[in-house]
Amino acid sequence: MPIALLALAIGAFGIGTTEFVVTGLLPEFEAEFGVSTPTAGFTASGYALGVLVGAPLIAVLGGATARKRLLMVMMALFTVGNALSAVAPEFWVLLVGRVVSSLAHGAFFGVGSVVAARLVAPERRASAIALMFTGLTIANVVGVPAGTLLGQQVSWRLTFAVIAVIGVLALTGVAALVPAGAGEDPGGAGGPRHVRLEFAAFRDAQVLLAMAMTVLGFGGVFAAITYIAPMMTDAAGYAGSSVTWLLVLLGLGMVIGNLVGGRYADRAPTGLLYVSLAALAVVLALFTLTAHDRLGAAVTLPLIGAFGFATVPPLQKRILDNAADAPTLASAVNIGAFNLGNALAAWLGGLVLSAGGGPTMPNLVGAAMAASALALAVLGSTLDRGRRRPVGVGDHRVARPDPVATT
């Protein structure tokens, strides 16, 4: 695999760390600025909103910019946002820093997916995307626990300062390792024509279905892990201090699922989606029972992470294949769809809890979301077979080739 993927993975590691580390630092924010827990929580929800808005906005505004340069701009923005958070004198400045850094999130992963896919041969594109996303999964195993511990034991400001340094490393890596012209379209279309092409991708039913699968499938994971702390303490009987290590188990599952998903998405992407989504629905349903047992919970959590992240490479590759003429916007919006799924899952899980459901009931919400994503995957395959099938005698159409491979 090209060494340029290392630079993308470092950027993904930094982004994954800054996205999730705040969940363990809310008490520090409350103590520092004298705000309530819900107010401190805006550091997480504000970030998610920034991803949703920033992904399509920057993808469109930067459409005529070379993709390597756009990746560098995104890492510079990410670095500035985290540095601002580290020195924030007031809570609102911290929020501004969080939003600034979040604007880079969707566009970096969206553009990075396109660059990663086009750095390798067509039959290895899902593996290349998975390697970039490995940085995100490792962040959940190493970056988030380490950043949380650093913030709790030393200073939360130092946590953001270290993340800013990671941003500088990623920026330097992209500048030095990503080839000039990497991921560019033939002819270098830009301007109004480029924007029209980017939006035209959303007329493809397969692109929309893939995004809906992203919202529901990965959202199913977050229906469970959003409420993992009370679930593990109230149902499984773990001490609160054990939750961090349980999340490390979840993160290890994510790393394995992402790498395995990347490997098999190049060979049989549709079959992988069927298996991973079906298994995710089953495991989430079982978690309503196994979450009442310490050993059962510890075994089930990495399975949720593995099956959940096994869906990421095939879904991102599906977007690139079906929006091959102008993949940047569609790929970036699909990253935003992950965050939309997270927010939707958290909201639905909260409704179940507010209605009097037990602490493990959000897992059933997640199972239903994963099962719905599986139904959409079957629908997408059915529509695709219909599009590829000849319409009658004498029709010499052939199955559509991999559109990404033709670029």
GROMACS .gro file of C-alpha atoms in nm:
model
  407
    1MET     CA    1   0.000   0.000   0.000
    2PRO     CA    2   0.126   0.355  -0.075
    3ILE     CA    3   0.293   0.533   0.218
    4ALA     CA    4   0.063   0.832   0.150
    5LEU     CA    5  -0.211   0.634   0.325
    6LEU     CA    6  -0.012   0.674   0.648
    7ALA     CA    7  -0.055   1.052   0.632
    8LEU     CA    8  -0.430   1.009   0.581
    9ALA     CA    9  -0.447   0.763   0.871
   10ILE     CA   10  -0.268   1.008   1.102
   11GLY     CA   11  -0.522   1.275   1.013
   12ALA     CA   12  -0.804   1.028   1.077
   13PHE     CA   13  -0.650   0.942   1.415
   14GLY     CA   14  -0.645   1.306   1.520
   15ILE     CA   15  -1.001   1.365   1.401
   16GLY     CA   16  -1.131   1.053   1.576
   17THR     CA   17  -0.959   1.152   1.899
   18THR     CA   18  -1.094   1.507   1.909
   19GLU     CA   19  -1.445   1.394   1.816
   20PHE     CA   20  -1.492   1.151   2.103
   21VAL     CA   21  -1.251   1.266   2.375
   22VAL     CA   22  -1.487   1.536   2.503
   23THR     CA   23  -1.731   1.276   2.639
   24GLY     CA   24  -1.482   1.200   2.916
   25LEU     CA   25  -1.389   1.564   2.978
   26LEU     CA   26  -1.732   1.715   3.047
   27PRO     CA   27  -1.672   1.736   3.426
   28GLU     CA   28  -1.350   1.930   3.360
   29PHE     CA   29  -1.536   2.177   3.137
   30GLU     CA   30  -1.803   2.220   3.404
   31ALA     CA   31  -1.544   2.291   3.673
   32GLU     CA   32  -1.338   2.526   3.455
   33PHE     CA   33  -1.621   2.741   3.317
   34GLY     CA   34  -1.899   2.691   3.574
   35VAL     CA   35  -2.150   2.550   3.324
   36SER     CA   36  -2.406   2.272   3.362
   37THR     CA   37  -2.364   1.921   3.223
   38PRO     CA   38  -2.612   1.979   2.936
   39THR     CA   39  -2.429   2.300   2.845
   40ALA     CA   40  -2.093   2.125   2.855
   41GLY     CA   41  -2.246   1.863   2.625
   42PHE     CA   42  -2.268   2.127   2.351
   43THR     CA   43  -1.900   2.057   2.289
   44ALA     CA   44  -2.010   1.720   2.148
   45SER     CA   45  -2.337   1.818   1.979
   46GLY     CA   46  -2.184   2.136   1.833
   47TYR     CA   47  -1.908   1.927   1.679
   48ALA     CA   48  -2.161   1.690   1.521
   49LEU     CA   49  -2.354   1.985   1.378
   50GLY     CA   50  -2.033   2.126   1.234
   51VAL     CA   51  -1.962   1.797   1.059
   52LEU     CA   52  -2.309   1.786   0.906
   53VAL     CA   53  -2.284   2.144   0.778
   54GLY     CA   54  -1.915   2.153   0.695
   55ALA     CA   55  -1.895   1.832   0.492
   56PRO     CA   56  -2.111   1.942   0.195
   57LEU     CA   57  -2.024   2.312   0.225
   58ILE     CA   58  -1.649   2.267   0.203
   59ALA     CA   59  -1.677   1.991  -0.059
   60VAL     CA   60  -1.867   2.232  -0.287
   61LEU     CA   61  -1.665   2.547  -0.212
   62GLY     CA   62  -1.340   2.356  -0.256
   63GLY     CA   63  -1.456   2.168  -0.562
   64ALA     CA   64  -1.216   2.346  -0.796
   65THR     CA   65  -0.923   2.305  -0.556
   66ALA     CA   66  -0.671   2.027  -0.604
   67ARG     CA   67  -0.754   1.745  -0.364
   68LYS     CA   68  -0.410   1.735  -0.205
   69ARG     CA   69  -0.430   2.107  -0.135
   70LEU     CA   70  -0.782   2.068   0.003
   71LEU     CA   71  -0.662   1.795   0.241
   72MET     CA   72  -0.387   2.027   0.362
   73VAL     CA   73  -0.635   2.311   0.416
   74MET     CA   74  -0.860   2.076   0.614
   75MET     CA   75  -0.576   1.969   0.844
   76ALA     CA   76  -0.474   2.333   0.891
   77LEU     CA   77  -0.834   2.417   0.988
   78PHE     CA   78  -0.841   2.116   1.221
   79THR     CA   79  -0.517   2.227   1.387
   80VAL     CA   80  -0.634   2.586   1.436
   81GLY     CA   81  -0.965   2.470   1.587
   82ASN     CA   82  -0.797   2.245   1.842
   83ALA     CA   83  -0.535   2.507   1.927
   84LEU     CA   84  -0.815   2.758   1.987
   85SER     CA   85  -0.990   2.508   2.215
   86ALA     CA   86  -0.667   2.456   2.410
   87VAL     CA   87  -0.633   2.828   2.496
   88ALA     CA   88  -1.004   2.915   2.524
   89PRO     CA   89  -1.053   3.180   2.799
   90GLU     CA   90  -1.433   3.143   2.791
   91PHE     CA   91  -1.669   2.853   2.723
   92TRP     CA   92  -1.803   3.010   2.403
   93VAL     CA   93  -1.448   3.025   2.265
   94LEU     CA   94  -1.413   2.653   2.337
   95LEU     CA   95  -1.734   2.595   2.140
   96VAL     CA   96  -1.603   2.801   1.849
   97GLY     CA   97  -1.283   2.597   1.849
   98ARG     CA   98  -1.484   2.275   1.844
   99VAL     CA   99  -1.696   2.390   1.551
  100VAL     CA  100  -1.392   2.513   1.356
  101SER     CA  101  -1.218   2.177   1.395
  102SER     CA  102  -1.538   1.990   1.306
  103LEU     CA  103  -1.566   2.168   0.971
  104ALA     CA  104  -1.263   1.971   0.854
  105HIS     CA  105  -1.402   1.633   0.960
  106GLY     CA  106  -1.642   1.539   0.681
  107ALA     CA  107  -1.445   1.697   0.399
  108PHE     CA  108  -1.119   1.533   0.511
  109PHE     CA  109  -1.271   1.186   0.518
  110GLY     CA  110  -1.471   1.248   0.202
  111VAL     CA  111  -1.179   1.380  -0.002
  112GLY     CA  112  -0.942   1.137   0.168
  113SER     CA  113  -1.157   0.842   0.060
  114VAL     CA  114  -1.139   0.956  -0.302
  115VAL     CA  115  -0.761   1.005  -0.284
  116ALA     CA  116  -0.704   0.672  -0.106
  117ALA     CA  117  -0.917   0.484  -0.359
  118ARG     CA  118  -0.731   0.631  -0.655
  119LEU     CA  119  -0.384   0.569  -0.514
  120VAL     CA  120  -0.425   0.194  -0.566
  121ALA     CA  121  -0.549  -0.055  -0.824
  122PRO     CA  122  -0.930  -0.088  -0.859
  123GLU     CA  123  -0.935  -0.427  -0.687
  124ARG     CA  124  -0.771  -0.282  -0.372
  125ARG     CA  125  -0.972   0.037  -0.330
  126ALA     CA  126  -1.185  -0.073  -0.034
  127SER     CA  127  -0.870  -0.191   0.144
  128ALA     CA  128  -0.709   0.149   0.089
  129ILE     CA  129  -1.015   0.328   0.229
  130ALA     CA  130  -1.013   0.091   0.527
  131LEU     CA  131  -0.648   0.169   0.599
  132MET     CA  132  -0.727   0.539   0.616
  133PHE     CA  133  -1.020   0.470   0.851
  134THR     CA  134  -0.791   0.255   1.067
  135GLY     CA  135  -0.666   0.582   1.211
  136LEU     CA  136  -1.019   0.657   1.327
  137THR     CA  137  -1.064   0.315   1.486
  138ILE     CA  138  -0.724   0.326   1.660
  139ALA     CA  139  -0.826   0.663   1.801
  140ASN     CA  140  -1.101   0.485   1.993
  141VAL     CA  141  -0.850   0.235   2.135
  142VAL     CA  142  -0.557   0.466   2.209
  143GLY     CA  143  -0.628   0.832   2.141
  144VAL     CA  144  -0.955   0.876   2.329
  145PRO     CA  145  -0.856   0.686   2.648
  146ALA     CA  146  -0.513   0.854   2.655
  147GLY     CA  147  -0.660   1.197   2.587
  148THR     CA  148  -0.923   1.148   2.856
  149LEU     CA  149  -0.664   1.035   3.111
  150LEU     CA  150  -0.435   1.327   3.024
  151GLY     CA  151  -0.723   1.571   3.055
  152GLN     CA  152  -0.840   1.432   3.388
  153GLN     CA  153  -0.500   1.391   3.550
  154VAL     CA  154  -0.312   1.692   3.409
  155SER     CA  155  -0.519   1.938   3.202
  156TRP     CA  156  -0.788   1.917   2.938
  157ARG     CA  157  -0.613   2.206   2.765
  158LEU     CA  158  -0.305   1.989   2.721
  159THR     CA  159  -0.525   1.723   2.556
  160PHE     CA  160  -0.633   1.967   2.285
  161ALA     CA  161  -0.279   2.098   2.249
  162VAL     CA  162  -0.151   1.745   2.180
  163ILE     CA  163  -0.431   1.690   1.927
  164ALA     CA  164  -0.326   2.015   1.755
  165VAL     CA  165   0.028   1.876   1.729
  166ILE     CA  166  -0.114   1.560   1.569
  167GLY     CA  167  -0.285   1.791   1.319
  168VAL     CA  168   0.051   1.948   1.235
  169LEU     CA  169   0.202   1.601   1.184
  170ALA     CA  170  -0.085   1.503   0.953
  171LEU     CA  171  -0.055   1.827   0.757
  172THR     CA  172   0.318   1.771   0.715
  173GLY     CA  173   0.258   1.410   0.612
  174VAL     CA  174   0.002   1.504   0.349
  175ALA     CA  175   0.234   1.772   0.208
  176ALA     CA  176   0.530   1.533   0.192
  177LEU     CA  177   0.374   1.196   0.108
  178VAL     CA  178   0.057   1.249  -0.096
  179PRO     CA  179   0.152   1.280  -0.465
  180ALA     CA  180   0.065   1.599  -0.650
  181GLY     CA  181  -0.253   1.543  -0.849
  182ALA     CA  182  -0.358   1.247  -0.634
  183GLY     CA  183  -0.726   1.164  -0.677
  184GLU     CA  184  -0.785   1.425  -0.947
  185ASP     CA  185  -1.047   1.373  -1.218
  186PRO     CA  186  -0.926   1.348  -1.577
  187GLY     CA  187  -0.946   1.693  -1.732
  188GLY     CA  188  -0.960   1.862  -1.392
  189ALA     CA  189  -1.319   1.979  -1.424
  190GLY     CA  190  -1.399   2.264  -1.189
  191GLY     CA  191  -1.623   2.564  -1.140
  192PRO     CA  192  -1.997   2.559  -1.214
  193ARG     CA  193  -1.975   2.246  -1.424
  194HIS     CA  194  -1.803   2.065  -1.137
  195VAL     CA  195  -2.072   2.175  -0.890
  196ARG     CA  196  -2.348   2.052  -1.123
  197LEU     CA  197  -2.174   1.716  -1.155
  198GLU     CA  198  -2.135   1.685  -0.780
  199PHE     CA  199  -2.504   1.750  -0.714
  200ALA     CA  200  -2.607   1.527  -1.005
  201ALA     CA  201  -2.473   1.228  -0.811
  202PHE     CA  202  -2.767   1.261  -0.571
  203ARG     CA  203  -3.006   1.168  -0.850
  204ASP     CA  204  -2.866   0.815  -0.838
  205ALA     CA  205  -3.088   0.594  -0.623
  206GLN     CA  206  -2.790   0.377  -0.528
  207VAL     CA  207  -2.608   0.677  -0.381
  208LEU     CA  208  -2.911   0.774  -0.173
  209LEU     CA  209  -2.965   0.416  -0.059
  210ALA     CA  210  -2.601   0.384   0.047
  211MET     CA  211  -2.633   0.702   0.254
  212ALA     CA  212  -2.951   0.575   0.415
  213MET     CA  213  -2.771   0.249   0.497
  214THR     CA  214  -2.494   0.453   0.659
  215VAL     CA  215  -2.743   0.645   0.874
  216LEU     CA  216  -2.928   0.333   0.988
  217GLY     CA  217  -2.646   0.079   0.999
  218PHE     CA  218  -2.383   0.274   1.189
  219GLY     CA  219  -2.655   0.456   1.380
  220GLY     CA  220  -2.749   0.117   1.521
  221VAL     CA  221  -2.406   0.098   1.684
  222PHE     CA  222  -2.449   0.437   1.849
  223ALA     CA  223  -2.794   0.353   1.983
  224ALA     CA  224  -2.606   0.116   2.213
  225ILE     CA  225  -2.280   0.293   2.288
  226THR     CA  226  -2.432   0.637   2.353
  227TYR     CA  227  -2.582   0.493   2.670
  228ILE     CA  228  -2.304   0.245   2.743
  229ALA     CA  229  -2.199   0.405   3.074
  230PRO     CA  230  -2.535   0.373   3.255
  231MET     CA  231  -2.593   0.038   3.081
  232MET     CA  232  -2.269  -0.108   3.215
  233THR     CA  233  -2.306   0.034   3.566
  234ASP     CA  234  -2.680  -0.019   3.617
  235ALA     CA  235  -2.731  -0.344   3.425
  236ALA     CA  236  -2.395  -0.524   3.414
  237GLY     CA  237  -2.279  -0.405   3.755
  238TYR     CA  238  -1.944  -0.261   3.649
  239ALA     CA  239  -1.784   0.025   3.840
  240GLY     CA  240  -1.783   0.356   3.661
  241SER     CA  241  -1.404   0.343   3.632
  242SER     CA  242  -1.432   0.026   3.421
  243VAL     CA  243  -1.628   0.192   3.141
  244THR     CA  244  -1.312   0.331   2.978
  245TRP     CA  245  -1.164  -0.018   2.942
  246LEU     CA  246  -1.491  -0.154   2.808
  247LEU     CA  247  -1.477   0.118   2.542
  248VAL     CA  248  -1.124   0.002   2.459
  249LEU     CA  249  -1.271  -0.346   2.391
  250LEU     CA  250  -1.529  -0.182   2.167
  251GLY     CA  251  -1.252   0.007   1.987
  252LEU     CA  252  -1.049  -0.310   1.932
  253GLY     CA  253  -1.352  -0.463   1.767
  254MET     CA  254  -1.381  -0.156   1.544
  255VAL     CA  255  -1.017  -0.190   1.432
  256ILE     CA  256  -1.062  -0.558   1.345
  257GLY     CA  257  -1.397  -0.503   1.172
  258ASN     CA  258  -1.261  -0.214   0.966
  259LEU     CA  259  -0.958  -0.410   0.843
  260VAL     CA  260  -1.155  -0.727   0.770
  261GLY     CA  261  -1.428  -0.520   0.605
  262GLY     CA  262  -1.174  -0.348   0.381
  263ARG     CA  263  -1.026  -0.682   0.278
  264TYR     CA  264  -1.353  -0.847   0.183
  265ALA     CA  265  -1.525  -0.537   0.045
  266ASP     CA  266  -1.285  -0.558  -0.249
  267ARG     CA  267  -1.397  -0.916  -0.317
  268ALA     CA  268  -1.767  -0.929  -0.234
  269PRO     CA  269  -1.901  -0.591  -0.112
  270THR     CA  270  -2.269  -0.685  -0.132
  271GLY     CA  271  -2.222  -1.013   0.051
  272LEU     CA  272  -2.017  -0.838   0.318
  273LEU     CA  273  -2.294  -0.582   0.372
  274TYR     CA  274  -2.552  -0.858   0.409
  275VAL     CA  275  -2.343  -1.051   0.661
  276SER     CA  276  -2.224  -0.754   0.867
  277LEU     CA  277  -2.564  -0.582   0.890
  278ALA     CA  278  -2.746  -0.906   0.972
  279ALA     CA  279  -2.486  -0.997   1.235
  280LEU     CA  280  -2.498  -0.644   1.379
  281ALA     CA  281  -2.877  -0.662   1.417
  282VAL     CA  282  -2.853  -1.000   1.592
  283VAL     CA  283  -2.570  -0.898   1.825
  284LEU     CA  284  -2.744  -0.573   1.924
  285ALA     CA  285  -3.062  -0.765   2.000
  286LEU     CA  286  -2.865  -1.014   2.210
  287PHE     CA  287  -2.697  -0.725   2.393
  288THR     CA  288  -3.026  -0.650   2.564
  289LEU     CA  289  -2.965  -0.979   2.748
  290THR     CA  290  -2.585  -1.004   2.766
  291ALA     CA  291  -2.558  -0.648   2.899
  292HIS     CA  292  -2.692  -0.781   3.230
  293ASP     CA  293  -2.380  -0.995   3.275
  294ARG     CA  294  -2.021  -0.868   3.310
  295LEU     CA  295  -1.860  -1.138   3.098
  296GLY     CA  296  -2.142  -1.132   2.843
  297ALA     CA  297  -2.111  -0.756   2.805
  298ALA     CA  298  -1.732  -0.774   2.767
  299VAL     CA  299  -1.768  -1.035   2.491
  300THR     CA  300  -2.052  -0.862   2.307
  301LEU     CA  301  -1.906  -0.510   2.293
  302PRO     CA  302  -1.614  -0.589   2.057
  303LEU     CA  303  -1.856  -0.782   1.833
  304ILE     CA  304  -2.074  -0.471   1.803
  305GLY     CA  305  -1.768  -0.266   1.710
  306ALA     CA  306  -1.645  -0.525   1.461
  307PHE     CA  307  -1.972  -0.578   1.274
  308GLY     CA  308  -2.053  -0.206   1.285
  309PHE     CA  309  -1.722  -0.094   1.132
  310ALA     CA  310  -1.717  -0.381   0.882
  311THR     CA  311  -1.991  -0.187   0.702
  312VAL     CA  312  -1.780   0.130   0.657
  313PRO     CA  313  -1.546   0.029   0.369
  314PRO     CA  314  -1.817  -0.129   0.148
  315LEU     CA  315  -2.056   0.163   0.202
  316GLN     CA  316  -1.791   0.425   0.127
  317LYS     CA  317  -1.678   0.229  -0.178
  318ARG     CA  318  -2.041   0.198  -0.291
  319ILE     CA  319  -2.068   0.577  -0.284
  320LEU     CA  320  -1.749   0.618  -0.487
  321ASP     CA  321  -1.856   0.358  -0.743
  322ASN     CA  322  -2.197   0.510  -0.803
  323ALA     CA  323  -2.084   0.875  -0.797
  324ALA     CA  324  -1.764   0.819  -0.994
  325ASP     CA  325  -1.798   1.126  -1.218
  326ALA     CA  326  -1.799   1.361  -0.918
  327PRO     CA  327  -1.745   1.168  -0.595
  328THR     CA  328  -1.617   1.437  -0.358
  329LEU     CA  329  -1.949   1.583  -0.240
  330ALA     CA  330  -2.125   1.245  -0.217
  331SER     CA  331  -1.835   1.095  -0.023
  332ALA     CA  332  -1.823   1.390   0.217
  333VAL     CA  333  -2.198   1.389   0.271
  334ASN     CA  334  -2.181   1.018   0.347
  335ILE     CA  335  -1.938   1.099   0.629
  336GLY     CA  336  -2.196   1.346   0.756
  337ALA     CA  337  -2.449   1.063   0.737
  338PHE     CA  338  -2.251   0.876   1.003
  339ASN     CA  339  -2.298   1.170   1.239
  340LEU     CA  340  -2.664   1.202   1.144
  341GLY     CA  341  -2.709   0.835   1.227
  342ASN     CA  342  -2.534   0.886   1.561
  343ALA     CA  343  -2.763   1.175   1.651
  344LEU     CA  344  -3.077   0.991   1.536
  345ALA     CA  345  -2.983   0.679   1.731
  346ALA     CA  346  -2.909   0.877   2.048
  347TRP     CA  347  -3.244   1.056   2.018
  348LEU     CA  348  -3.443   0.736   1.960
  349GLY     CA  349  -3.261   0.558   2.242
  350GLY     CA  350  -3.336   0.849   2.470
  351LEU     CA  351  -3.706   0.830   2.380
  352VAL     CA  352  -3.712   0.464   2.479
  353LEU     CA  353  -3.546   0.539   2.811
  354SER     CA  354  -3.778   0.835   2.877
  355ALA     CA  355  -4.076   0.610   2.810
  356GLY     CA  356  -3.969   0.386   3.097
  357GLY     CA  357  -3.762   0.128   2.914
  358GLY     CA  358  -3.483  -0.042   3.102
  359PRO     CA  359  -3.117   0.061   3.057
  360THR     CA  360  -3.060  -0.203   2.786
  361MET     CA  361  -3.363  -0.112   2.572
  362PRO     CA  362  -3.170   0.124   2.340
  363ASN     CA  363  -3.002  -0.190   2.206
  364LEU     CA  364  -3.334  -0.295   2.053
  365VAL     CA  365  -3.350   0.044   1.880
  366GLY     CA  366  -3.006  -0.027   1.738
  367ALA     CA  367  -3.109  -0.375   1.625
  368ALA     CA  368  -3.412  -0.233   1.445
  369MET     CA  369  -3.197   0.030   1.272
  370ALA     CA  370  -2.943  -0.231   1.157
  371ALA     CA  371  -3.222  -0.457   1.029
  372SER     CA  372  -3.368  -0.163   0.836
  373ALA     CA  373  -3.026  -0.099   0.680
  374LEU     CA  374  -3.012  -0.464   0.576
  375ALA     CA  375  -3.351  -0.430   0.406
  376LEU     CA  376  -3.219  -0.127   0.214
  377ALA     CA  377  -2.911  -0.327   0.110
  378VAL     CA  378  -3.136  -0.598  -0.034
  379LEU     CA  379  -3.343  -0.332  -0.212
  380GLY     CA  380  -3.028  -0.173  -0.356
  381SER     CA  381  -2.904  -0.505  -0.489
  382THR     CA  382  -3.243  -0.575  -0.646
  383LEU     CA  383  -3.246  -0.238  -0.821
  384ASP     CA  384  -2.889  -0.286  -0.938
  385ARG     CA  385  -2.966  -0.626  -1.089
  386GLY     CA  386  -3.260  -0.475  -1.273
  387ARG     CA  387  -3.040  -0.199  -1.411
  388ARG     CA  388  -2.781  -0.447  -1.536
  389ARG     CA  389  -3.024  -0.695  -1.692
  390PRO     CA  390  -3.083  -0.668  -2.071
  391VAL     CA  391  -3.429  -0.541  -2.159
  392GLY     CA  392  -3.492  -0.766  -2.456
  393VAL     CA  393  -3.361  -0.962  -2.751
  394GLY     CA  394  -3.106  -0.768  -2.949
  395ASP     CA  395  -3.023  -0.538  -2.656
  396HIS     CA  396  -2.645  -0.553  -2.640
  397ARG     CA  397  -2.601  -0.368  -2.312
  398VAL     CA  398  -2.356  -0.520  -2.072
  399ALA     CA  399  -2.322  -0.495  -1.699
  400ARG     CA  400  -2.196  -0.152  -1.603
  401PRO     CA  401  -1.824  -0.162  -1.521
  402ASP     CA  402  -1.681  -0.032  -1.199
  403PRO     CA  403  -1.711   0.343  -1.265
  404VAL     CA  404  -1.430   0.432  -1.032
  405ALA     CA  405  -1.200   0.201  -1.222
  406THR     CA  406  -1.266   0.389  -1.545
  407THR     CA  407  -1.134   0.719  -1.410
   0.00000   0.00000   0.00000
